[in-house]
């Protein structure tokens, strides 16, 4: 109900309008109502309606459609199970953050900061960006939420969208999904090994065997000594390097180590190796991590060219590659130790390590495998299971349906259905289309006597089941 004052204002406006109208000169009225102008306006609006306007996702971004929905959900469910069972707690952070958080932590001179950030000015003039990764956000969150007061280490896991304005190609998007784990507040090598094990076993549980590539880039001090040596070597070979790498000699020489350009790869074969520049403590730390991996029987290869390209890493760095010829060049995940990051962002000195998996690539592999099975005439694993459809006939049954569906859901049972269809024929067609093995039929008679008809779609045999017993009956069908 509008307040008194609003009512008065409304009335006043009306009066003003009438007064204004009476003031309009006859000339203006004729002009605004001129037939040719009106015709033009009508023509324009018809043309607009005829021309179909379509909207597309932005380059490098895409929808997750029902076609892949099941795979995505399965991926999330495995990640949740593995992360929780290793004692990681679920967290979320905002997608939009202060741009400086990433500029400071990832570092200038890196591709992510120099070229790929979705950076813009907010309405108050502050510089913000869509997060390009989660580690810096998590470090901020640890400091901001006083997590140093919690029992250490704090172990968290997450999943969500990241944004990098990169050149889109197979397995590379501008909006992509990552999930990952971070262990903050413990400096032991077992932490690094546990994280690698969680990443490796998550992918294994999803049916993807991987090989872990691992390296140590030592402490900041180790690295500074090594960089002097490396830059000296690169300058002596400058003319053989790619144009991009020539620019990187002073800006980010470590990145040249893992360049994919043919001429760079040749030059880097003779380059000094970072492992030779590690302090005895860093070497011992790295050997300890490898021993844990040996014990856990996690396959790894030492990759002296792996540096990961973000400024905050120290000591252990790793990446996981599919042990599958078709996808072996695609990194499915990566991570490492970042002992200096929390202090750099204004917190107490706090050791930490973490990893993230690229879910788009994981789903891509699972999807391709499923398509291959389908081409070979095999049903995907999920389709081999029994499926139950729920059909209803008549207005009374339609009204009772939501109650039955919710009753089944509370018992942990999912049944396919389409309550918008009233014809039994149409519903049975749908049941056949999705490959239902059984259909529950609720008609007027069943509503009245508290039963449900269960039809075996293969044999056509129908059984009358008491509604009170239907949950157990369906559970047996689904478990068969
Ligand atoms: P990073 O920390 O940048 O190595 O990212 C970790 C993982 O995320 C990578 O191993 C990829 O699997 C995935 N990833 C990184 N960037 C993209 C991208 N632009 N599109 C799809 N996946 C990506």
Short mmCIF file of C-alpha atoms and ligand atoms in Angstrom, two decimals:
data_model
loop_
_atom_site.label_atom_id
_atom_site.label_comp_id
_atom_site.label_asym_id
_atom_site.label_seq_id
_atom_site.Cartn_x
_atom_site.Cartn_y
_atom_site.Cartn_z
CA UNK A 1 0.00 0.00 0.00
CA UNK A 2 1.61 3.35 -0.99
CA UNK A 3 2.15 5.84 1.82
CA UNK A 4 0.08 9.00 2.02
CA UNK A 5 2.89 11.21 0.81
CA UNK A 6 3.50 9.01 -2.25
CA UNK A 7 -0.14 9.25 -3.16
CA UNK A 8 -0.04 13.03 -2.98
CA UNK A 9 3.07 13.18 -5.18
CA UNK A 10 1.45 10.91 -7.73
CA UNK A 11 -1.56 13.15 -7.91
CA UNK A 12 0.61 16.23 -8.23
CA UNK A 13 2.53 14.71 -11.13
CA UNK A 14 -0.70 13.98 -12.92
CA UNK A 15 -1.84 17.57 -12.58
CA UNK A 16 1.48 18.87 -13.85
CA UNK A 17 1.30 16.55 -16.85
CA UNK A 18 -2.13 17.84 -17.83
CA UNK A 19 -0.97 21.41 -17.50
CA UNK A 20 2.06 20.69 -19.66
CA UNK A 21 -0.03 19.07 -22.33
CA UNK A 22 -2.28 22.07 -22.60
CA UNK A 23 0.78 24.25 -23.07
CA UNK A 24 2.03 22.34 -26.15
CA UNK A 25 1.66 24.49 -29.25
CA UNK A 26 -0.57 23.20 -32.09
CA UNK A 27 2.45 23.25 -34.41
CA UNK A 28 4.43 20.85 -32.21
CA UNK A 29 1.46 18.50 -31.86
CA UNK A 30 1.03 18.25 -35.62
CA UNK A 31 4.76 17.65 -36.11
CA UNK A 32 5.02 14.88 -33.51
CA UNK A 33 1.97 13.12 -34.90
CA UNK A 34 2.94 13.50 -38.57
CA UNK A 35 2.02 10.36 -40.54
CA UNK A 36 5.38 10.04 -42.26
CA UNK A 37 7.24 10.08 -38.93
CA UNK A 38 4.91 7.47 -37.46
CA UNK A 39 5.29 5.28 -40.56
CA UNK A 40 9.07 5.52 -40.31
CA UNK A 41 8.98 4.52 -36.62
CA UNK A 42 6.71 1.55 -37.34
CA UNK A 43 8.95 0.43 -40.24
CA UNK A 44 12.02 0.65 -38.00
CA UNK A 45 10.47 -1.41 -35.25
CA UNK A 46 9.28 -4.08 -37.73
CA UNK A 47 12.77 -4.25 -39.23
CA UNK A 48 14.23 -4.62 -35.74
CA UNK A 49 11.89 -7.51 -35.00
CA UNK A 50 12.72 -9.22 -38.32
CA UNK A 51 16.46 -9.01 -37.76
CA UNK A 52 17.17 -11.73 -35.19
CA UNK A 53 19.66 -10.60 -32.63
CA UNK A 54 21.81 -13.44 -31.30
CA UNK A 55 24.14 -13.46 -28.36
CA UNK A 56 27.22 -15.61 -28.04
CA UNK A 57 29.60 -16.42 -25.24
CA UNK A 58 32.76 -14.33 -25.33
CA UNK A 59 35.86 -15.72 -27.05
CA UNK A 60 37.56 -18.33 -24.89
CA UNK A 61 34.47 -18.80 -22.72
CA UNK A 62 31.79 -21.48 -22.98
CA UNK A 63 28.76 -23.01 -21.37
CA UNK A 64 28.68 -26.33 -19.61
CA UNK A 65 25.68 -27.97 -21.29
CA UNK A 66 23.72 -31.09 -20.28
CA UNK A 67 25.90 -33.07 -22.72
CA UNK A 68 28.85 -32.76 -20.34
CA UNK A 69 26.96 -32.04 -17.12
CA UNK A 70 27.21 -35.60 -15.79
CA UNK A 71 30.97 -35.74 -16.35
CA UNK A 72 31.48 -32.40 -14.58
CA UNK A 73 29.41 -33.54 -11.63
CA UNK A 74 31.33 -36.79 -11.42
CA UNK A 75 34.61 -34.85 -11.46
CA UNK A 76 33.42 -32.58 -8.64
CA UNK A 77 32.21 -35.53 -6.62
CA UNK A 78 35.57 -37.37 -6.87
CA UNK A 79 37.49 -34.19 -6.00
CA UNK A 80 35.26 -33.59 -2.99
CA UNK A 81 35.68 -37.17 -1.74
CA UNK A 82 39.45 -37.28 -2.11
CA UNK A 83 40.05 -33.77 -0.68
CA UNK A 84 37.76 -34.34 2.29
CA UNK A 85 39.24 -37.73 3.06
CA UNK A 86 42.73 -36.19 3.21
CA UNK A 87 41.41 -33.68 5.77
CA UNK A 88 41.12 -30.56 3.58
CA UNK A 89 38.23 -28.16 4.37
CA UNK A 90 36.17 -26.57 1.59
CA UNK A 91 36.60 -22.81 1.04
CA UNK A 92 35.49 -20.17 -1.45
CA UNK A 93 36.89 -16.72 -2.17
CA UNK A 94 35.51 -13.92 -4.39
CA UNK A 95 36.12 -14.06 -8.14
CA UNK A 96 36.87 -10.32 -8.17
CA UNK A 97 39.91 -9.18 -6.17
CA UNK A 98 42.22 -6.17 -5.90
CA UNK A 99 44.49 -6.29 -8.93
CA UNK A 100 47.56 -5.60 -6.80
CA UNK A 101 47.11 -8.87 -4.91
CA UNK A 102 48.08 -10.77 -8.06
CA UNK A 103 50.55 -8.22 -9.43
CA UNK A 104 52.56 -8.40 -6.19
CA UNK A 105 52.39 -12.13 -5.67
CA UNK A 106 52.61 -13.58 -9.19
CA UNK A 107 55.04 -10.82 -10.15
CA UNK A 108 55.66 -8.40 -13.00
CA UNK A 109 57.47 -9.97 -15.94
CA UNK A 110 55.23 -13.05 -15.86
CA UNK A 111 52.78 -13.74 -18.70
CA UNK A 112 49.84 -13.85 -16.30
CA UNK A 113 50.48 -10.36 -14.93
CA UNK A 114 51.89 -8.68 -18.06
CA UNK A 115 49.46 -10.02 -20.63
CA UNK A 116 46.63 -12.10 -19.29
CA UNK A 117 44.85 -10.38 -16.41
CA UNK A 118 41.23 -9.28 -16.82
CA UNK A 119 41.96 -5.95 -15.24
CA UNK A 120 39.63 -2.98 -15.02
CA UNK A 121 38.71 0.07 -13.00
CA UNK A 122 35.82 -0.33 -10.60
CA UNK A 123 33.21 2.43 -10.23
CA UNK A 124 35.22 3.98 -7.37
CA UNK A 125 38.35 4.11 -9.56
CA UNK A 126 40.14 1.23 -7.82
CA UNK A 127 41.94 -1.36 -9.96
CA UNK A 128 40.31 -4.78 -9.72
CA UNK A 129 40.71 -8.01 -11.65
CA UNK A 130 39.03 -11.36 -12.21
CA UNK A 131 41.22 -13.88 -10.37
CA UNK A 132 43.72 -15.61 -12.67
CA UNK A 133 44.46 -18.27 -10.00
CA UNK A 134 43.61 -19.15 -6.41
CA UNK A 135 46.84 -19.34 -4.40
CA UNK A 136 47.20 -15.59 -3.93
CA UNK A 137 43.49 -15.30 -3.02
CA UNK A 138 43.89 -18.07 -0.47
CA UNK A 139 46.99 -16.45 1.03
CA UNK A 140 45.01 -13.19 1.36
CA UNK A 141 42.11 -15.05 2.93
CA UNK A 142 44.42 -16.79 5.43
CA UNK A 143 45.79 -13.44 6.59
CA UNK A 144 42.50 -11.52 6.46
CA UNK A 145 40.55 -14.17 8.41
CA UNK A 146 43.22 -14.64 11.08
CA UNK A 147 43.73 -18.30 10.20
CA UNK A 148 47.19 -18.24 11.80
CA UNK A 149 45.31 -18.53 15.11
CA UNK A 150 43.90 -21.92 14.05
CA UNK A 151 45.78 -25.20 14.67
CA UNK A 152 48.45 -25.38 11.94
CA UNK A 153 48.64 -26.40 9.21
CA UNK A 154 45.40 -25.08 7.76
CA UNK A 155 44.41 -27.43 4.94
CA UNK A 156 41.85 -26.15 2.43
CA UNK A 157 40.42 -27.16 -0.92
CA UNK A 158 38.42 -25.18 -3.49
CA UNK A 159 37.09 -25.20 -6.99
CA UNK A 160 35.96 -22.38 -9.24
CA UNK A 161 36.43 -20.25 -12.35
CA UNK A 162 39.72 -18.52 -13.16
CA UNK A 163 40.31 -15.96 -15.92
CA UNK A 164 43.31 -15.41 -18.16
CA UNK A 165 43.20 -13.42 -21.40
CA UNK A 166 45.31 -15.94 -23.29
CA UNK A 167 45.05 -17.12 -26.92
CA UNK A 168 42.30 -19.78 -26.86
CA UNK A 169 43.21 -23.22 -28.23
CA UNK A 170 42.50 -26.87 -27.43
CA UNK A 171 42.43 -27.18 -23.66
CA UNK A 172 43.08 -23.45 -23.13
CA UNK A 173 40.26 -21.08 -22.35
CA UNK A 174 39.91 -17.55 -21.05
CA UNK A 175 37.49 -18.68 -18.38
CA UNK A 176 38.55 -22.04 -17.05
CA UNK A 177 37.91 -24.15 -13.98
CA UNK A 178 40.41 -25.24 -11.40
CA UNK A 179 40.20 -27.19 -8.20
CA UNK A 180 43.04 -27.41 -5.76
CA UNK A 181 44.38 -27.86 -2.26
CA UNK A 182 46.60 -25.63 -0.13
CA UNK A 183 48.40 -26.60 3.09
CA UNK A 184 49.37 -23.45 4.98
CA UNK A 185 51.55 -23.38 8.10
CA UNK A 186 53.84 -26.40 7.82
CA UNK A 187 57.32 -26.56 6.33
CA UNK A 188 57.84 -30.36 6.25
CA UNK A 189 58.59 -32.18 2.98
CA UNK A 190 55.76 -34.61 3.77
CA UNK A 191 53.34 -31.74 3.05
CA UNK A 192 54.66 -31.44 -0.52
CA UNK A 193 54.44 -35.21 -0.97
CA UNK A 194 50.91 -35.35 0.44
CA UNK A 195 49.74 -32.62 -1.97
CA UNK A 196 51.29 -34.42 -4.93
CA UNK A 197 49.64 -37.63 -3.74
CA UNK A 198 46.20 -35.94 -3.50
CA UNK A 199 46.56 -34.46 -7.01
CA UNK A 200 47.80 -37.76 -8.44
CA UNK A 201 45.14 -39.89 -6.72
CA UNK A 202 42.28 -37.54 -7.57
CA UNK A 203 43.13 -37.98 -11.25
CA UNK A 204 43.63 -41.71 -10.76
CA UNK A 205 40.20 -42.05 -9.15
CA UNK A 206 38.83 -40.29 -12.22
CA UNK A 207 40.49 -42.94 -14.37
CA UNK A 208 43.40 -40.77 -15.58
CA UNK A 209 46.91 -42.07 -14.92
CA UNK A 210 49.52 -39.34 -14.79
CA UNK A 211 53.26 -38.86 -14.51
CA UNK A 212 54.45 -36.22 -12.07
CA UNK A 213 57.17 -33.89 -13.37
CA UNK A 214 59.08 -32.50 -10.44
CA UNK A 215 61.93 -30.06 -9.79
CA UNK A 216 63.29 -27.82 -7.07
CA UNK A 217 63.95 -24.14 -7.70
CA UNK A 218 65.47 -23.71 -4.24
CA UNK A 219 65.14 -20.69 -1.99
CA UNK A 220 65.20 -17.10 -3.24
CA UNK A 221 68.90 -16.97 -2.38
CA UNK A 222 69.72 -20.19 -4.29
CA UNK A 223 67.81 -18.82 -7.23
CA UNK A 224 69.53 -15.45 -7.26
CA UNK A 225 72.94 -17.15 -7.53
CA UNK A 226 71.66 -19.45 -10.25
CA UNK A 227 70.05 -16.60 -12.23
CA UNK A 228 73.41 -14.77 -12.45
CA UNK A 229 74.92 -17.91 -14.00
CA UNK A 230 71.92 -18.52 -16.26
CA UNK A 231 71.78 -14.94 -17.59
CA UNK A 232 75.51 -15.13 -18.40
CA UNK A 233 74.90 -18.31 -20.41
CA UNK A 234 71.80 -16.88 -22.17
CA UNK A 235 73.63 -13.70 -23.18
CA UNK A 236 76.37 -15.81 -24.74
CA UNK A 237 73.70 -17.67 -26.81
CA UNK A 238 71.40 -14.68 -27.43
CA UNK A 239 71.48 -14.84 -31.21
CA UNK A 240 70.20 -18.44 -31.21
CA UNK A 241 67.18 -17.70 -29.01
CA UNK A 242 63.60 -16.98 -30.13
CA UNK A 243 62.53 -13.33 -30.22
CA UNK A 244 60.31 -13.82 -27.14
CA UNK A 245 63.15 -15.38 -25.16
CA UNK A 246 65.55 -12.60 -26.14
CA UNK A 247 63.15 -10.19 -24.43
CA UNK A 248 62.94 -12.46 -21.39
CA UNK A 249 66.69 -12.60 -20.67
CA UNK A 250 66.46 -9.59 -18.38
CA UNK A 251 62.76 -9.72 -17.48
CA UNK A 252 62.23 -13.35 -16.50
CA UNK A 253 65.16 -15.57 -17.55
CA UNK A 254 63.88 -18.64 -15.65
CA UNK A 255 60.89 -18.79 -17.99
CA UNK A 256 63.19 -19.47 -20.95
CA UNK A 257 63.94 -22.85 -19.37
CA UNK A 258 60.50 -24.21 -20.17
CA UNK A 259 60.02 -22.40 -23.50
CA UNK A 260 58.33 -24.58 -26.13
CA UNK A 261 60.15 -22.88 -29.07
CA UNK A 262 62.42 -25.28 -30.97
CA UNK A 263 65.45 -22.93 -31.04
CA UNK A 264 65.14 -22.26 -27.28
CA UNK A 265 64.90 -25.98 -26.48
CA UNK A 266 68.19 -26.57 -28.29
CA UNK A 267 69.96 -23.73 -26.47
CA UNK A 268 68.61 -24.84 -23.08
CA UNK A 269 69.99 -28.36 -23.47
CA UNK A 270 73.42 -27.05 -22.49
CA UNK A 271 72.18 -24.53 -19.91
CA UNK A 272 73.37 -24.65 -16.28
CA UNK A 273 71.00 -26.71 -14.13
CA UNK A 274 69.30 -25.23 -11.11
CA UNK A 275 69.76 -28.41 -9.03
CA UNK A 276 73.52 -27.74 -9.06
CA UNK A 277 72.91 -24.38 -7.39
CA UNK A 278 70.78 -25.55 -4.48
CA UNK A 279 72.07 -25.08 -0.93
CA UNK A 280 72.64 -28.33 1.06
CA UNK A 281 69.37 -27.64 2.98
CA UNK A 282 67.35 -27.20 -0.22
CA UNK A 283 68.91 -30.35 -1.69
CA UNK A 284 68.07 -32.34 1.45
CA UNK A 285 64.49 -31.02 1.38
CA UNK A 286 64.07 -32.07 -2.23
CA UNK A 287 65.54 -35.54 -1.63
CA UNK A 288 63.16 -36.00 1.30
CA UNK A 289 60.13 -35.13 -0.88
CA UNK A 290 61.27 -37.66 -3.49
CA UNK A 291 61.71 -40.35 -0.84
CA UNK A 292 58.12 -39.84 0.31
CA UNK A 293 56.96 -40.18 -3.29
CA UNK A 294 58.98 -43.39 -3.70
CA UNK A 295 57.37 -44.82 -0.58
CA UNK A 296 53.91 -43.85 -1.85
CA UNK A 297 54.74 -45.44 -5.24
CA UNK A 298 53.88 -42.28 -7.13
CA UNK A 299 55.59 -42.24 -10.53
CA UNK A 300 57.63 -39.10 -11.18
CA UNK A 301 60.34 -37.79 -13.50
CA UNK A 302 62.92 -35.18 -12.57
CA UNK A 303 62.49 -32.26 -14.93
CA UNK A 304 65.26 -29.70 -14.49
CA UNK A 305 63.50 -27.30 -16.92
CA UNK A 306 60.34 -27.02 -14.84
CA UNK A 307 60.12 -23.61 -13.13
CA UNK A 308 56.35 -22.81 -13.17
CA UNK A 309 56.91 -19.15 -14.04
CA UNK A 310 55.17 -17.50 -11.06
CA UNK A 311 57.34 -15.49 -8.70
CA UNK A 312 56.04 -16.88 -5.43
CA UNK A 313 57.31 -20.45 -5.74
CA UNK A 314 60.26 -21.78 -3.77
CA UNK A 315 61.82 -25.25 -3.47
CA UNK A 316 59.43 -27.93 -4.81
CA UNK A 317 57.58 -27.32 -8.09
CA UNK A 318 55.60 -29.97 -9.96
CA UNK A 319 53.21 -30.58 -12.83
CA UNK A 320 51.09 -33.59 -13.75
CA UNK A 321 50.86 -34.89 -17.31
CA UNK A 322 48.49 -37.57 -18.58
CA UNK A 323 50.20 -40.94 -19.09
CA UNK A 324 48.37 -41.22 -22.41
CA UNK A 325 49.94 -40.61 -25.83
CA UNK A 326 47.06 -38.51 -27.15
CA UNK A 327 47.14 -36.02 -24.26
CA UNK A 328 50.70 -36.32 -22.98
CA UNK A 329 51.60 -32.69 -23.81
CA UNK A 330 48.77 -31.24 -21.80
CA UNK A 331 49.51 -30.29 -18.18
CA UNK A 332 46.55 -31.39 -16.06
CA UNK A 333 47.72 -29.66 -12.93
CA UNK A 334 50.62 -28.07 -11.16
CA UNK A 335 51.76 -26.59 -7.93
CA UNK A 336 54.59 -26.16 -5.50
CA UNK A 337 55.82 -24.63 -2.29
CA UNK A 338 55.43 -20.91 -1.65
CA UNK A 339 57.09 -20.25 1.71
CA UNK A 340 57.55 -16.50 1.20
CA UNK A 341 54.11 -15.53 -0.11
CA UNK A 342 52.12 -14.98 3.09
CA UNK A 343 54.82 -12.74 4.54
CA UNK A 344 55.13 -10.88 1.23
CA UNK A 345 51.39 -10.12 1.41
CA UNK A 346 51.69 -8.68 4.92
CA UNK A 347 51.23 -11.79 7.11
CA UNK A 348 53.58 -13.55 9.52
CA UNK A 349 56.32 -15.66 7.91
CA UNK A 350 54.33 -18.83 7.11
CA UNK A 351 55.46 -21.82 5.05
CA UNK A 352 52.89 -23.17 2.58
CA UNK A 353 52.39 -25.35 -0.47
CA UNK A 354 49.56 -26.20 -2.85
CA UNK A 355 48.43 -27.38 -6.26
CA UNK A 356 45.61 -26.86 -8.71
CA UNK A 357 44.11 -29.11 -11.37
CA UNK A 358 42.78 -27.89 -14.72
CA UNK A 359 39.26 -29.31 -14.79
CA UNK A 360 38.45 -28.33 -18.40
CA UNK A 361 41.29 -30.56 -19.56
CA UNK A 362 40.27 -33.39 -17.23
CA UNK A 363 36.69 -33.24 -18.56
CA UNK A 364 37.98 -33.05 -22.14
CA UNK A 365 39.90 -36.33 -21.70
CA UNK A 366 36.95 -38.06 -20.01
CA UNK A 367 34.57 -36.82 -22.73
CA UNK A 368 36.81 -38.03 -25.56
CA UNK A 369 37.10 -41.43 -23.92
CA UNK A 370 33.33 -41.64 -23.56
CA UNK A 371 32.84 -40.70 -27.22
CA UNK A 372 35.31 -43.41 -28.22
CA UNK A 373 33.36 -46.01 -26.23
CA UNK A 374 30.14 -44.84 -27.88
CA UNK A 375 31.71 -45.08 -31.35
CA UNK A 376 32.79 -48.62 -30.58
CA UNK A 377 29.20 -49.42 -29.68
CA UNK A 378 29.80 -49.75 -25.95
CA UNK A 379 27.50 -48.00 -23.56
CA UNK A 380 29.24 -45.57 -21.21
CA UNK A 381 29.57 -47.05 -17.73
CA UNK A 382 26.89 -44.81 -16.23
CA UNK A 383 24.35 -45.99 -18.83
CA UNK A 384 24.71 -49.63 -17.90
CA UNK A 385 22.94 -49.00 -14.61
CA UNK A 386 19.19 -49.45 -14.21
CA UNK A 387 17.21 -46.27 -14.69
CA UNK A 388 13.75 -45.56 -13.35
CA UNK A 389 11.18 -43.21 -14.91
CA UNK A 390 8.13 -41.87 -13.08
CA UNK A 391 4.96 -41.33 -15.14
CA UNK A 392 1.64 -39.91 -14.00
CA UNK A 393 -1.80 -40.03 -15.56
CA UNK A 394 -4.76 -37.81 -14.70
CA UNK A 395 -5.07 -34.61 -12.72
CA UNK A 396 -5.14 -36.29 -9.30
CA UNK A 397 -2.00 -38.27 -10.01
CA UNK A 398 -0.31 -35.17 -11.41
CA UNK A 399 -1.04 -33.32 -8.17
CA UNK A 400 0.28 -36.20 -6.03
CA UNK A 401 3.49 -36.47 -8.10
CA UNK A 402 5.60 -33.86 -6.32
CA UNK A 403 4.84 -35.56 -3.02
CA UNK A 404 5.99 -38.95 -4.38
CA UNK A 405 9.10 -37.49 -6.04
CA UNK A 406 10.13 -35.73 -2.83
CA UNK A 407 9.43 -38.89 -0.81
CA UNK A 408 11.77 -40.84 -3.12
CA UNK A 409 14.40 -38.08 -3.08
CA UNK A 410 14.50 -38.16 0.72
CA UNK A 411 15.26 -41.86 0.44
CA UNK A 412 18.19 -40.95 -1.83
CA UNK A 413 16.42 -42.08 -5.01
CA UNK A 414 16.50 -40.12 -8.26
CA UNK A 415 13.86 -40.91 -10.88
CA UNK A 416 13.48 -39.30 -14.28
CA UNK A 417 10.12 -37.65 -14.94
CA UNK A 418 8.27 -34.99 -16.92
CA UNK A 419 5.29 -33.64 -14.99
CA UNK A 420 4.45 -31.19 -17.79
CA UNK A 421 3.35 -34.07 -20.04
CA UNK A 422 -0.13 -35.44 -19.40
CA UNK A 423 -0.31 -38.22 -22.01
CA UNK A 424 0.99 -41.58 -20.83
CA UNK A 425 2.14 -42.38 -24.38
CA UNK A 426 4.38 -39.30 -24.50
CA UNK A 427 5.84 -40.12 -21.10
CA UNK A 428 6.53 -43.74 -22.08
CA UNK A 429 8.28 -42.49 -25.23
CA UNK A 430 10.48 -40.31 -23.07
CA UNK A 431 11.20 -43.24 -20.71
CA UNK A 432 12.33 -45.29 -23.73
CA UNK A 433 14.43 -42.44 -25.07
CA UNK A 434 16.48 -42.08 -21.88
CA UNK A 435 16.83 -45.87 -21.67
CA UNK A 436 14.72 -46.39 -18.52
CA UNK A 437 14.69 -50.02 -17.44
CA UNK A 438 11.60 -49.52 -15.24
CA UNK A 439 8.71 -47.04 -15.15
CA UNK A 440 6.65 -46.19 -12.09
CA UNK A 441 3.08 -45.39 -13.16
CA UNK A 442 0.73 -43.41 -10.94
CA UNK A 443 -2.87 -43.19 -12.24
CA UNK A 444 -6.14 -42.23 -10.61
CA UNK A 445 -6.74 -45.78 -9.36
CA UNK A 446 -3.26 -45.94 -7.76
CA UNK A 447 -3.78 -42.57 -6.05
CA UNK A 448 -7.01 -43.88 -4.52
CA UNK A 449 -5.70 -47.23 -3.29
CA UNK A 450 -2.22 -45.98 -2.29
CA UNK A 451 -0.23 -48.07 -4.77
CA UNK A 452 2.11 -47.59 -7.75
CA UNK A 453 2.43 -49.71 -10.87
CA UNK A 454 6.01 -50.74 -11.68
CA UNK A 455 6.55 -51.71 -15.31
CA UNK A 456 9.63 -53.59 -16.48
CA UNK A 457 10.36 -51.90 -19.80
CA UNK A 458 12.05 -54.95 -21.34
CA UNK A 459 9.56 -57.68 -20.45
CA UNK A 460 6.47 -55.46 -20.17
CA UNK A 461 5.57 -57.19 -16.89
CA UNK A 462 3.81 -54.88 -14.42
CA UNK A 463 3.63 -55.22 -10.63
CA UNK A 464 1.43 -53.34 -8.17
CA UNK A 465 3.49 -52.05 -5.25
CA UNK A 466 2.24 -50.42 -2.06
CA UNK A 467 3.32 -46.75 -2.01
CA UNK A 468 4.78 -47.27 1.47
CA UNK A 469 7.09 -49.96 0.08
CA UNK A 470 8.00 -48.24 -3.18
CA UNK A 471 11.28 -46.72 -1.90
CA UNK A 472 12.74 -50.12 -0.97
CA UNK A 473 11.41 -51.63 -4.18
CA UNK A 474 13.12 -48.95 -6.34
CA UNK A 475 16.34 -49.16 -4.32
CA UNK A 476 16.57 -52.87 -5.18
CA UNK A 477 16.03 -52.08 -8.87
CA UNK A 478 18.74 -49.41 -8.86
CA UNK A 479 21.24 -51.62 -7.03
CA UNK A 480 20.67 -54.62 -9.31
P1 LIG B 1 48.92 -23.25 -13.63
O1 LIG B 1 49.01 -23.02 -12.18
O2 LIG B 1 48.87 -22.04 -14.47
O3 LIG B 1 49.93 -24.25 -14.13
O4 LIG B 1 47.49 -23.95 -13.82
C1 LIG B 1 47.22 -25.21 -13.28
C2 LIG B 1 46.44 -26.03 -14.28
O5 LIG B 1 45.29 -25.30 -14.70
C3 LIG B 1 47.19 -26.30 -15.56
O6 LIG B 1 48.00 -27.46 -15.43
C4 LIG B 1 46.08 -26.51 -16.55
O7 LIG B 1 45.59 -27.83 -16.47
C5 LIG B 1 45.02 -25.57 -16.06
N1 LIG B 1 45.02 -24.31 -16.84
C6 LIG B 1 45.85 -23.25 -16.73
N2 LIG B 1 45.52 -22.29 -17.61
C7 LIG B 1 44.46 -22.75 -18.31
C8 LIG B 1 43.65 -22.23 -19.37
N3 LIG B 1 43.87 -21.01 -19.88
N4 LIG B 1 42.63 -23.00 -19.84
C9 LIG B 1 42.38 -24.23 -19.33
N5 LIG B 1 43.11 -24.76 -18.33
C10 LIG B 1 44.13 -24.04 -17.83
#
